[in-house]
Short mmCIF file of C-alpha atoms and ligand atoms in Angstrom, two decimals:
data_model
loop_
_atom_site.label_atom_id
_atom_site.label_comp_id
_atom_site.label_asym_id
_atom_site.label_seq_id
_atom_site.Cartn_x
_atom_site.Cartn_y
_atom_site.Cartn_z
CA MET A 338 8.90 -4.20 18.65
CA SER A 339 5.29 -3.34 18.11
CA ARG A 340 4.34 -2.03 14.72
CA THR A 341 1.42 0.39 14.37
CA PRO A 342 -1.14 -1.22 12.04
CA ILE A 343 -1.86 0.70 8.86
CA ILE A 344 -5.10 0.39 6.92
CA ALA A 345 -5.07 2.14 3.55
CA GLY A 346 -7.94 2.52 1.11
CA ASN A 347 -6.91 2.45 -2.54
CA TRP A 348 -9.78 4.09 -4.39
CA LYS A 349 -8.22 3.36 -7.79
CA MET A 350 -10.04 5.19 -10.62
CA ASN A 351 -13.20 5.75 -8.59
CA ASN A 352 -14.90 8.79 -7.09
CA THR A 353 -15.21 12.29 -8.48
CA ILE A 354 -14.21 15.17 -6.22
CA ALA A 355 -17.76 15.42 -4.88
CA GLN A 356 -18.00 11.68 -4.28
CA GLY A 357 -14.57 11.57 -2.67
CA LYS A 358 -15.40 14.41 -0.30
CA ALA A 359 -18.70 12.75 0.63
CA LEU A 360 -16.95 9.45 1.31
CA VAL A 361 -14.38 11.05 3.63
CA GLU A 362 -17.04 13.15 5.34
CA ALA A 363 -18.94 9.93 6.05
CA LEU A 364 -15.76 8.22 7.22
CA ILE A 365 -14.56 10.87 9.66
CA PRO A 366 -17.10 10.22 12.44
CA LEU A 367 -16.91 6.46 11.91
CA VAL A 368 -13.14 6.22 12.46
CA LYS A 369 -12.50 9.17 14.77
CA ASP A 370 -12.13 6.92 17.80
CA ALA A 371 -9.90 4.38 16.09
CA SER A 372 -6.66 4.60 17.99
CA GLY A 373 -3.43 2.73 17.51
CA VAL A 374 -4.00 2.41 13.80
CA ASP A 375 -2.90 4.61 10.91
CA VAL A 376 -5.79 5.32 8.54
CA VAL A 377 -5.04 6.35 4.96
CA VAL A 378 -7.24 7.05 1.95
CA CYS A 379 -5.79 7.19 -1.56
CA PRO A 380 -8.07 9.08 -3.95
CA THR A 381 -7.46 9.77 -7.62
CA ALA A 382 -5.25 12.74 -8.50
CA THR A 383 -8.13 15.12 -9.18
CA ALA A 384 -9.72 14.51 -5.77
CA LEU A 385 -6.53 14.55 -3.70
CA SER A 386 -6.57 18.23 -2.86
CA ALA A 387 -10.25 18.38 -1.87
CA VAL A 388 -10.09 15.14 0.11
CA SER A 389 -6.95 16.32 1.86
CA ALA A 390 -8.71 19.55 2.88
CA VAL A 391 -11.68 17.62 4.29
CA ALA A 392 -9.42 15.16 6.13
CA SER A 393 -7.17 17.86 7.54
CA GLY A 394 -7.18 17.87 11.34
CA THR A 395 -8.70 14.38 11.54
CA ASN A 396 -7.00 11.01 12.02
CA ILE A 397 -7.40 10.24 8.31
CA HIS A 398 -4.22 10.62 6.25
CA VAL A 399 -4.11 11.03 2.51
CA GLY A 400 -2.11 9.07 -0.02
CA ALA A 401 -1.63 9.37 -3.77
CA GLN A 402 -1.72 6.46 -6.20
CA ASN A 403 1.58 7.30 -7.91
CA VAL A 404 4.36 9.88 -8.03
CA HIS A 405 7.20 10.63 -10.43
CA TRP A 406 10.85 10.67 -9.43
CA GLU A 407 11.76 13.96 -11.11
CA LYS A 408 10.98 17.29 -9.45
CA SER A 409 9.44 18.84 -12.58
CA GLY A 410 9.78 18.85 -16.33
CA ALA A 411 8.55 17.24 -19.50
CA PHE A 412 6.78 14.18 -18.05
CA THR A 413 3.25 14.38 -19.42
CA GLY A 414 0.68 12.80 -17.14
CA GLU A 415 2.96 12.55 -14.12
CA ILE A 416 2.84 14.27 -10.72
CA SER A 417 5.84 15.34 -8.60
CA THR A 418 6.49 15.00 -4.91
CA ASP A 419 6.32 18.80 -4.47
CA MET A 420 2.83 18.81 -5.98
CA LEU A 421 1.71 16.13 -3.54
CA LYS A 422 3.39 17.76 -0.56
CA GLU A 423 1.72 21.07 -1.36
CA ILE A 424 -1.71 19.49 -0.78
CA GLY A 425 -0.85 17.52 2.35
CA VAL A 426 -0.25 14.09 0.86
CA GLU A 427 1.71 11.85 3.25
CA TYR A 428 1.69 8.45 1.53
CA VAL A 429 1.92 7.13 -1.99
CA VAL A 430 0.98 3.72 -3.39
CA LEU A 431 3.72 2.54 -5.75
CA GLY A 432 4.08 -0.42 -8.07
CA HIS A 433 0.49 -1.58 -7.78
CA SER A 434 -0.04 -4.63 -9.99
CA GLU A 435 -2.52 -2.64 -12.09
CA ARG A 436 0.23 -0.10 -12.83
CA ARG A 437 2.69 -2.88 -13.57
CA ASP A 438 0.29 -4.89 -15.76
CA TYR A 439 -1.60 -2.17 -17.62
CA PHE A 440 0.84 0.73 -17.71
CA GLY A 441 4.25 -0.88 -17.99
CA GLU A 442 5.52 0.03 -14.53
CA THR A 443 8.87 -1.66 -13.96
CA ASP A 444 10.76 -2.66 -10.83
CA GLU A 445 13.31 0.02 -11.67
CA GLY A 446 10.59 2.67 -11.97
CA VAL A 447 9.06 1.59 -8.67
CA ASN A 448 12.47 1.92 -7.03
CA LYS A 449 13.04 5.41 -8.45
CA ARG A 450 9.58 6.58 -7.44
CA ALA A 451 10.01 5.11 -3.95
CA LYS A 452 13.35 6.83 -3.43
CA ALA A 453 12.00 10.19 -4.59
CA ALA A 454 8.91 9.88 -2.40
CA TYR A 455 10.92 8.92 0.66
CA ALA A 456 13.40 11.74 0.11
CA ALA A 457 10.47 14.18 -0.05
CA GLY A 458 9.00 12.91 3.21
CA ILE A 459 6.16 10.96 1.61
CA THR A 460 5.89 7.36 2.83
CA PRO A 461 5.87 4.87 -0.02
CA ILE A 462 3.47 1.94 0.14
CA ILE A 463 5.34 -0.42 -2.15
CA CYS A 464 3.19 -3.11 -3.73
CA CYS A 465 4.32 -6.56 -4.73
CA GLY A 466 2.51 -9.75 -5.59
CA GLU A 467 2.35 -12.72 -7.92
CA SER A 468 -0.02 -13.66 -10.73
CA LEU A 469 -2.01 -16.88 -10.63
CA ASP A 470 0.48 -18.49 -13.05
CA VAL A 471 3.39 -17.69 -10.77
CA ARG A 472 1.43 -18.89 -7.73
CA GLU A 473 0.66 -22.18 -9.45
CA SER A 474 4.28 -22.60 -10.56
CA GLY A 475 5.19 -22.68 -6.88
CA LYS A 476 7.79 -19.91 -7.31
CA TYR A 477 5.72 -17.14 -5.77
CA ILE A 478 7.99 -16.46 -2.80
CA ASP A 479 11.03 -15.97 -5.02
CA HIS A 480 8.99 -13.73 -7.31
CA VAL A 481 7.69 -11.50 -4.53
CA VAL A 482 10.97 -11.33 -2.63
CA ASN A 483 12.74 -10.34 -5.85
CA GLN A 484 10.22 -7.54 -6.46
CA VAL A 485 10.75 -6.26 -2.93
CA LYS A 486 14.54 -6.40 -3.15
CA LEU A 487 14.52 -4.45 -6.43
CA ALA A 488 12.09 -1.87 -5.06
CA LEU A 489 14.26 -1.34 -1.98
CA ASP A 490 17.56 -1.14 -3.79
CA GLY A 491 19.65 1.79 -2.59
CA PHE A 492 17.67 2.41 0.60
CA SER A 493 19.47 2.22 3.94
CA ALA A 494 18.26 -0.09 6.70
CA ASP A 495 17.06 2.90 8.73
CA GLU A 496 15.01 4.12 5.78
CA VAL A 497 13.50 0.71 5.05
CA ALA A 498 12.32 0.61 8.67
CA LYS A 499 9.95 3.49 7.88
CA LEU A 500 8.47 2.10 4.66
CA VAL A 501 5.28 0.20 4.04
CA ILE A 502 5.18 -2.87 1.81
CA ALA A 503 1.88 -4.24 0.52
CA TYR A 504 1.73 -7.89 -0.46
CA GLU A 505 -1.11 -8.23 -2.94
CA PRO A 506 -1.48 -11.55 -4.75
CA ILE A 507 -2.88 -10.49 -8.12
CA TRP A 508 -5.28 -13.43 -8.20
CA ALA A 509 -6.94 -12.09 -5.06
CA ILE A 510 -7.39 -8.47 -6.20
CA GLY A 511 -10.97 -7.55 -6.99
CA THR A 512 -11.85 -11.20 -7.43
CA GLY A 513 -13.50 -11.83 -4.09
CA LYS A 514 -10.86 -14.52 -3.52
CA THR A 515 -8.97 -13.43 -0.41
CA ALA A 516 -5.78 -15.34 0.18
CA THR A 517 -6.13 -17.57 3.20
CA PHE A 518 -4.60 -16.19 6.38
CA GLU A 519 -1.89 -18.82 6.08
CA GLN A 520 -1.11 -17.77 2.50
CA ALA A 521 -0.93 -14.10 3.48
CA GLU A 522 1.25 -14.84 6.49
CA GLU A 523 3.58 -17.13 4.57
CA VAL A 524 4.50 -14.44 2.05
CA CYS A 525 4.52 -11.50 4.50
CA LYS A 526 6.91 -13.51 6.69
CA ALA A 527 9.13 -14.27 3.70
CA ILE A 528 9.22 -10.55 2.84
CA ARG A 529 10.26 -9.71 6.39
CA GLU A 530 12.99 -12.35 6.31
CA ALA A 531 14.24 -10.96 3.00
CA VAL A 532 14.41 -7.47 4.52
CA ALA A 533 16.39 -8.89 7.46
CA GLU A 534 18.79 -10.54 5.07
CA LYS A 535 19.24 -7.58 2.68
CA PHE A 536 19.26 -4.89 5.41
CA ASN A 537 19.19 -5.92 9.06
CA PRO A 538 16.88 -7.47 11.64
CA ALA A 539 15.91 -4.07 13.06
CA ALA A 540 14.65 -2.88 9.67
CA ALA A 541 12.76 -6.15 9.22
CA ASP A 542 11.23 -5.78 12.64
CA ALA A 543 10.07 -2.23 11.97
CA VAL A 544 8.91 -2.28 8.33
CA ARG A 545 5.15 -2.55 8.05
CA ILE A 546 3.77 -5.17 5.70
CA GLN A 547 0.17 -5.00 4.56
CA TYR A 548 -1.89 -7.67 2.89
CA GLY A 549 -4.15 -6.62 0.03
CA GLY A 550 -6.66 -8.47 -2.13
CA SER A 551 -10.40 -8.60 -1.48
CA VAL A 552 -10.03 -7.58 2.17
CA LYS A 553 -13.46 -7.24 3.78
CA PRO A 554 -14.83 -6.54 7.25
CA ALA A 555 -15.38 -10.29 7.64
CA THR A 556 -11.75 -11.21 6.90
CA ILE A 557 -9.72 -8.43 8.50
CA LYS A 558 -9.65 -9.75 12.06
CA ASP A 559 -8.06 -13.06 11.16
CA LEU A 560 -5.63 -11.38 8.77
CA MET A 561 -4.52 -8.95 11.46
CA ALA A 562 -4.01 -11.84 13.86
CA GLN A 563 -1.14 -13.07 11.68
CA PRO A 564 2.17 -12.08 13.23
CA ASN A 565 3.64 -10.64 10.03
CA VAL A 566 0.55 -8.87 8.69
CA ASP A 567 0.56 -5.25 9.88
CA GLY A 568 -2.38 -3.89 7.97
CA ALA A 569 -4.30 -3.95 4.75
CA LEU A 570 -4.43 -2.21 1.41
CA VAL A 571 -8.11 -2.21 0.61
CA GLY A 572 -9.68 -1.65 -2.81
CA GLY A 573 -13.37 -2.35 -3.30
CA ALA A 574 -14.31 -2.27 0.38
CA ALA A 575 -12.63 1.13 0.78
CA LEU A 576 -15.32 2.70 -1.42
CA LYS A 577 -17.98 2.19 1.25
CA ALA A 578 -17.56 4.20 4.44
CA ASP A 579 -19.17 1.53 6.65
CA ASP A 580 -17.05 -1.29 5.29
CA PHE A 581 -13.81 0.68 5.40
CA ALA A 582 -14.55 1.86 8.94
CA ALA A 583 -15.24 -1.72 10.02
CA ILE A 584 -11.88 -2.76 8.56
CA VAL A 585 -10.10 0.13 10.32
CA LYS A 586 -11.68 -0.94 13.60
CA PHE A 587 -10.73 -4.61 13.19
P1 PGA B 670 -9.46 -5.17 -3.70
O1 PGA B 670 -8.18 -4.32 -4.19
O2 PGA B 670 -9.56 -4.98 -2.21
O3 PGA B 670 -10.62 -4.60 -4.45
O4 PGA B 670 -9.17 -6.60 -4.05
C1 PGA B 670 -7.01 -4.29 -3.44
C2 PGA B 670 -5.95 -3.52 -4.17
O5 PGA B 670 -5.79 -3.69 -5.39
O6 PGA B 670 -5.23 -2.70 -3.56
#
């Protein structure tokens, strides 16, 4: 089966509405001819609506950086799936290591958010990845596979087939240290095997697995040449239209 590559830009806490609109306006002509690849930008909550309006009718899709599992209610600071759907959001980044490390996001929370997003028709981009300590302990595959299994708990195989998983070694995020292609492939392959084992081979074959962590125009080609790497979740380089476009057009 051939999986459509997916390149997503995670803007994190960067870009005001004006800056976000300008970035997408600059990006539109640069990526308009990119075919056979899904292009996603994930602005902050305040810029989502404006960026979505600018991107509407183009090949750029919009993702949020989080979503809550309840439909509405007393959840200060959270955003619901209906709120995201209303403004054309199609993807949501969930369980990013920054959310896990700085804001207490748990595997259980990631799973609940993912289920709610999927049920609402928003594609979750579920992040997983190990710290440097875990990497050096040698137990990184177990760690990542366990995160993925917990995040996917309660999904059916058919549903898992439509999800996106982002493997992001924490030691490679924002550090300029990209994992080697072999390191990225090793873990992405292990994730796919774990999906085959927990669900079925068809789900494993279909689920898209991104690599994330200091992805740059210079590294994307070799990453994408790995059989189990189906795309990238891009942080820093997604803030520059030229760099992000070069990554999209790997
Ligand atoms: P980076 O961030 O590309 O700046 O390393 C990636 C991410 O955290 O998604």
